Amino acid sequence: MNPMSYTPDDLQRFLDIASEAVSAGGAVLQHYWGNLSDIRSKGRPGDLVTEADKAAEKEVLAVLRRHVPTHAILAEESGSLGEPTGGLLWAVDPLDGTTNYTHQYPFCGCSVGLLIEGKPAVGAIFDPARNHLFRAAKGLGATCNREPISVSDTATLANSLLVTGFGYDRRETIDNNYAEFCHLTHLSQGVRRGGAASIDLAYVACGWLDGYWERGLSPWDLAAGVVLVEEAGGQVTAYDQSPFVVESGRILATNGKIQAELSEVLVSVKPLARFIPD
Ligand code: IPD
Ligand code: CA
Ligand code: CA
């Protein structure tokens, strides 16, 4: 079914469900803040899971099951649940920024997005450190704590503040974003590394950052934040400005004004092969 086949009332209802889910998950994250006893590695250095990730996911799934029991879900810690019907798939990241969270670095979020026919259509993100609730749905606008938000009007890369991230596979591939980070650090006012893709995207939507790019991501990292940026007046594409595909894990999201300039750099940068250890 085409995303447009769902009415604004349907999307509003899905947005309220997503908001309830991230608020429930976010409350769990607040509960465990600074009180973790079970921090485990998922394999790659820095790729961690804690009892807070699992408990938050349980709360998020309980809300989704209560309101939309037949809908399919893709959740980071539980995997694929149910068969997609009506082209709907919920993408759940119960704790985006787990590494930050384990260090009590207050930059993380609970993120729930709804994909309709693979396209991000609804998203809610809760930042438990600041009590920020970010919400957006196709055609309904974007808000932070119910106040409308919009992207910045920074017009050039030279005047922009950017953010990016580095996937957990960064030691295994020359496509590790190191070269892009170096180049863009020179070409902009700065490149931050937030450590939570969903909050990076929310901050672009708020106009606090002008652009974000990253590779190696999963649908649960991106689904909600993409809707926020688009509904806040920004642009989301692949690195080469072709249409964004959530499964690619590769995203360029900006205020729209610096999309072309940033894209030009991303498609032309050569990898820094020497940073791959032997
Ligand atoms: C990670 C964060 C980080 C990004 C990683 C993601 P997680 O999510 O969003 O900013 O650079 O690629 O996997 O593991 O903390 O949910
Ligand atoms: Ca994540
Ligand atoms: Ca996570």
Coordinates of C-alpha atoms and ligand atoms in Angstrom, one line a residue:
M1 CA 0.0 0.0 0.0
N2 CA 1.2 3.5 -0.9
P3 CA 2.1 5.7 2.2
M4 CA -0.4 8.1 0.8
S5 CA -3.1 5.5 1.2
Y6 CA -3.0 6.0 5.0
T7 CA -5.0 9.1 6.1
P8 CA -3.6 11.9 8.2
D9 CA -5.7 10.4 11.0
D10 CA -4.1 7.0 10.6
L11 CA -0.6 8.6 10.7
Q12 CA -1.5 10.7 13.7
R13 CA -2.7 7.5 15.5
F14 CA 0.6 5.7 14.6
L15 CA 2.5 8.8 15.8
D16 CA 0.8 8.8 19.2
I17 CA 1.6 5.0 19.5
A18 CA 5.2 5.6 18.6
S19 CA 5.4 8.5 21.2
E20 CA 3.8 6.3 23.9
A21 CA 6.3 3.6 23.1
V22 CA 9.4 5.8 23.2
S23 CA 8.2 7.5 26.4
A24 CA 7.8 4.0 28.0
G25 CA 11.2 2.9 26.8
G26 CA 12.8 6.2 27.8
A27 CA 11.5 5.9 31.4
V28 CA 13.3 2.5 31.6
L29 CA 16.5 4.2 30.3
Q30 CA 16.1 6.9 33.0
H31 CA 15.6 4.2 35.6
Y32 CA 18.9 2.3 34.8
W33 CA 21.0 5.5 34.2
G34 CA 24.2 5.1 36.2
N35 CA 23.0 1.7 37.6
L36 CA 24.0 -0.9 35.1
S37 CA 25.2 -4.3 36.3
D38 CA 25.1 -6.2 33.0
I39 CA 27.1 -4.8 30.2
R40 CA 28.0 -7.3 27.4
S41 CA 29.8 -7.1 24.1
K42 CA 27.9 -8.2 21.0
G43 CA 31.2 -9.1 19.3
R44 CA 32.8 -6.0 17.8
P45 CA 34.6 -3.5 20.0
G46 CA 32.2 -0.9 21.3
D47 CA 29.1 -2.8 20.2
L48 CA 27.4 -3.3 23.6
V49 CA 24.1 -4.5 25.0
T50 CA 23.0 -3.9 28.6
E51 CA 20.0 -4.8 30.7
A52 CA 18.6 -1.3 29.9
D53 CA 18.6 -2.0 26.2
K54 CA 16.6 -5.2 26.8
A55 CA 14.2 -3.8 29.4
A56 CA 13.5 -0.7 27.3
E57 CA 12.8 -2.9 24.2
K58 CA 10.4 -5.0 26.3
E59 CA 8.4 -1.9 27.2
V60 CA 8.4 -0.6 23.6
L61 CA 7.2 -3.9 22.3
A62 CA 4.5 -4.1 25.0
V63 CA 3.1 -0.8 23.8
L64 CA 3.2 -1.8 20.1
R65 CA 1.6 -5.1 20.8
R66 CA -1.2 -3.5 22.9
H67 CA -2.1 -1.0 20.1
V68 CA -1.2 -2.7 16.9
P69 CA -0.9 -6.5 17.7
T70 CA -0.9 -7.6 14.0
H71 CA 1.8 -5.2 12.8
A72 CA 5.3 -6.5 12.0
I73 CA 8.3 -5.2 14.0
L74 CA 12.0 -5.1 13.4
A75 CA 13.6 -4.6 16.8
E76 CA 17.4 -4.3 17.4
E77 CA 17.6 -6.8 20.3
S78 CA 14.7 -9.2 19.3
G79 CA 15.0 -9.2 15.5
S80 CA 12.1 -9.6 13.1
L81 CA 8.7 -10.2 14.8
G82 CA 5.6 -11.0 12.7
E83 CA 4.9 -10.8 9.0
P84 CA 4.5 -7.3 7.4
T85 CA 0.9 -6.6 6.4
G86 CA -0.3 -3.5 4.6
G87 CA 3.3 -2.6 3.9
L88 CA 3.8 -1.6 7.6
L89 CA 7.0 -2.3 9.6
W90 CA 7.9 -0.8 12.9
A91 CA 11.7 -0.2 13.4
V92 CA 12.7 -0.2 17.1
D93 CA 16.0 0.9 18.6
P94 CA 15.3 0.8 22.4
L95 CA 18.6 2.5 23.2
D96 CA 20.5 4.3 20.5
G97 CA 23.8 5.3 21.8
T98 CA 24.5 2.4 24.1
T99 CA 28.2 3.1 24.3
N100 CA 27.5 6.7 25.5
Y101 CA 24.9 5.3 28.0
T102 CA 27.3 2.9 29.6
H103 CA 29.7 5.8 30.2
Q104 CA 26.9 8.1 31.4
Y105 CA 27.7 10.4 28.5
P106 CA 24.3 12.0 28.2
F107 CA 23.6 11.6 24.4
C108 CA 21.3 8.7 23.6
G109 CA 17.7 8.0 22.6
C110 CA 14.9 5.6 22.4
S111 CA 13.7 5.5 18.8
V112 CA 10.6 4.1 17.1
G113 CA 9.9 4.6 13.5
L114 CA 7.2 3.2 11.1
L115 CA 8.2 2.3 7.6
I116 CA 5.4 2.1 5.0
E117 CA 6.4 0.2 2.0
G118 CA 10.0 0.7 3.1
K119 CA 9.7 4.4 3.4
P120 CA 10.0 6.2 6.8
A121 CA 6.5 7.7 7.5
V122 CA 6.2 8.1 11.3
G123 CA 8.9 8.6 14.0
A124 CA 9.3 9.4 17.6
I125 CA 12.5 9.7 19.6
F126 CA 12.9 10.3 23.3
D127 CA 16.1 11.6 24.8
P128 CA 16.1 10.5 28.4
A129 CA 18.9 12.8 29.5
R130 CA 17.0 16.0 28.4
N131 CA 13.4 14.8 28.4
H132 CA 13.1 15.8 24.8
L133 CA 10.4 14.1 22.9
F134 CA 10.8 14.4 19.1
R135 CA 7.9 13.6 16.9
A136 CA 7.1 13.6 13.2
A137 CA 4.8 12.0 10.6
K138 CA 4.5 12.5 6.9
G139 CA 2.5 15.7 6.2
L140 CA 2.0 16.4 9.9
G141 CA 5.2 18.4 10.6
A142 CA 7.9 17.8 13.2
T143 CA 8.0 18.9 16.9
C144 CA 10.2 18.8 20.0
N145 CA 8.2 18.7 23.2
R146 CA 5.1 19.6 21.1
E147 CA 6.8 22.8 19.7
P148 CA 7.3 23.0 15.9
I149 CA 10.9 22.5 14.8
S150 CA 12.7 23.4 11.5
V151 CA 16.1 22.9 10.0
S152 CA 18.7 25.7 9.9
D153 CA 19.2 28.1 7.0
T154 CA 23.0 27.7 6.9
A155 CA 23.7 28.1 3.2
T156 CA 27.3 26.9 2.8
L157 CA 29.4 24.0 3.9
A158 CA 32.0 26.5 5.1
N159 CA 29.5 27.9 7.6
S160 CA 28.1 24.6 8.7
L161 CA 28.3 22.4 11.8
L162 CA 28.1 18.8 10.9
V163 CA 27.8 15.4 12.7
T164 CA 28.7 11.9 11.7
G165 CA 29.5 8.5 13.2
F166 CA 31.6 5.4 12.7
G167 CA 30.1 1.9 12.4
Y168 CA 31.3 -1.0 14.6
D169 CA 32.9 -2.5 11.5
R170 CA 35.3 0.4 11.2
R171 CA 38.3 -1.7 11.8
E172 CA 37.4 -4.2 9.2
T173 CA 36.8 -2.0 6.1
I174 CA 38.4 0.9 4.3
D175 CA 34.9 2.2 3.8
N176 CA 35.2 3.4 7.4
N177 CA 34.3 7.1 7.1
Y178 CA 37.8 8.3 8.3
A179 CA 38.7 10.1 5.1
E180 CA 35.3 11.8 4.9
F181 CA 35.6 12.9 8.5
C182 CA 39.1 14.4 7.8
H183 CA 38.0 16.3 4.7
L184 CA 34.8 17.7 6.1
T185 CA 36.5 18.8 9.3
H186 CA 38.6 21.0 7.1
L187 CA 35.7 22.2 4.9
S188 CA 33.2 23.1 7.7
Q189 CA 33.1 24.8 11.1
G190 CA 33.3 21.4 12.7
V191 CA 32.3 17.8 12.6
R192 CA 30.8 16.3 15.8
R193 CA 30.6 12.6 16.6
G194 CA 27.4 12.3 18.7
G195 CA 27.3 8.5 19.1
A196 CA 23.5 8.2 18.6
A197 CA 22.3 8.4 15.0
S198 CA 18.7 9.1 16.0
I199 CA 19.6 12.1 18.1
D200 CA 22.1 13.3 15.4
L201 CA 19.1 13.3 13.0
A202 CA 16.8 15.0 15.5
Y203 CA 19.4 17.8 16.0
V204 CA 19.5 18.4 12.3
A205 CA 15.7 18.6 12.3
C206 CA 15.9 21.2 15.2
G207 CA 18.5 23.3 13.2
W208 CA 21.2 22.7 15.9
L209 CA 23.3 20.9 13.4
D210 CA 23.3 21.6 9.6
G211 CA 24.1 18.2 8.2
Y212 CA 24.7 14.5 9.0
W213 CA 26.1 11.6 7.1
E214 CA 26.9 8.0 8.1
R215 CA 27.2 4.5 6.7
G216 CA 26.8 1.0 8.1
L217 CA 23.5 1.8 9.9
S218 CA 20.4 -0.3 10.4
P219 CA 16.7 0.6 9.8
W220 CA 16.1 1.0 13.5
D221 CA 18.8 3.7 13.7
L222 CA 17.3 5.7 10.9
A223 CA 13.5 5.2 10.4
A224 CA 12.3 7.8 13.0
G225 CA 15.0 10.4 12.5
V226 CA 14.6 10.5 8.7
V227 CA 10.9 11.6 9.1
L228 CA 12.0 14.3 11.6
V229 CA 14.5 15.8 9.1
E230 CA 12.1 15.7 6.2
E231 CA 9.2 17.1 8.1
A232 CA 11.4 19.8 9.6
G233 CA 12.1 21.0 6.0
G234 CA 15.4 19.2 5.4
Q235 CA 16.5 16.7 2.8
V236 CA 17.4 13.0 3.1
T237 CA 19.2 11.2 0.3
A238 CA 21.9 8.7 -0.5
Y239 CA 25.5 10.1 -0.6
D240 CA 25.1 10.8 -4.3
Q241 CA 21.8 12.5 -3.8
S242 CA 19.8 9.6 -5.3
P243 CA 16.7 8.6 -3.3
F244 CA 17.4 7.4 0.2
V245 CA 17.0 3.6 0.7
V246 CA 16.7 2.6 4.4
E247 CA 18.3 -0.9 3.9
S248 CA 21.4 0.7 2.4
G249 CA 22.4 1.9 5.8
R250 CA 23.9 5.0 4.2
I251 CA 22.4 8.4 4.7
L252 CA 23.0 12.1 3.9
A253 CA 20.6 14.3 5.8
T254 CA 20.9 18.1 5.8
N255 CA 18.9 21.3 5.9
G256 CA 18.7 21.0 2.1
K257 CA 20.8 24.0 1.4
I258 CA 24.1 22.2 1.9
Q259 CA 23.0 18.8 0.4
A260 CA 24.7 19.3 -3.0
E261 CA 28.0 20.6 -1.5
L262 CA 28.2 17.9 1.1
S263 CA 27.3 15.2 -1.5
E264 CA 30.0 16.3 -3.8
V265 CA 32.6 15.8 -1.1
L266 CA 31.2 12.4 0.0
V267 CA 31.2 10.9 -3.5
S268 CA 34.8 12.1 -4.4
V269 CA 36.7 11.4 -1.2
K270 CA 39.3 8.5 -1.4
P271 CA 39.5 6.1 1.5
L272 CA 42.4 6.4 4.0
A273 CA 43.6 2.8 3.6
R274 CA 46.6 3.2 5.9
F275 CA 44.3 3.5 8.9
I276 CA 43.4 -0.2 8.6
P277 CA 45.6 -1.9 11.2
D278 CA 47.5 -5.1 10.1
Ligands
IPD1 C1 24.9 3.2 17.1 C2 24.8 4.7 17.2 C3 26.1 5.4 16.7 C4 26.4 4.9 15.3 C5 26.4 3.4 15.2 C6 25.1 2.8 15.7 P1 23.7 1.7 19.0 O1 23.7 2.6 17.6 O2 23.7 5.2 16.5 O3 26.0 6.8 16.6 O4 27.6 5.5 14.9 O5 26.6 3.0 13.9 O6 25.1 1.4 15.6 O7 24.5 0.5 18.8 O8 24.2 2.5 20.1 O9 22.2 1.4 19.1
CA2 CA 21.4 2.4 17.2
CA3 CA 20.6 0.2 20.2

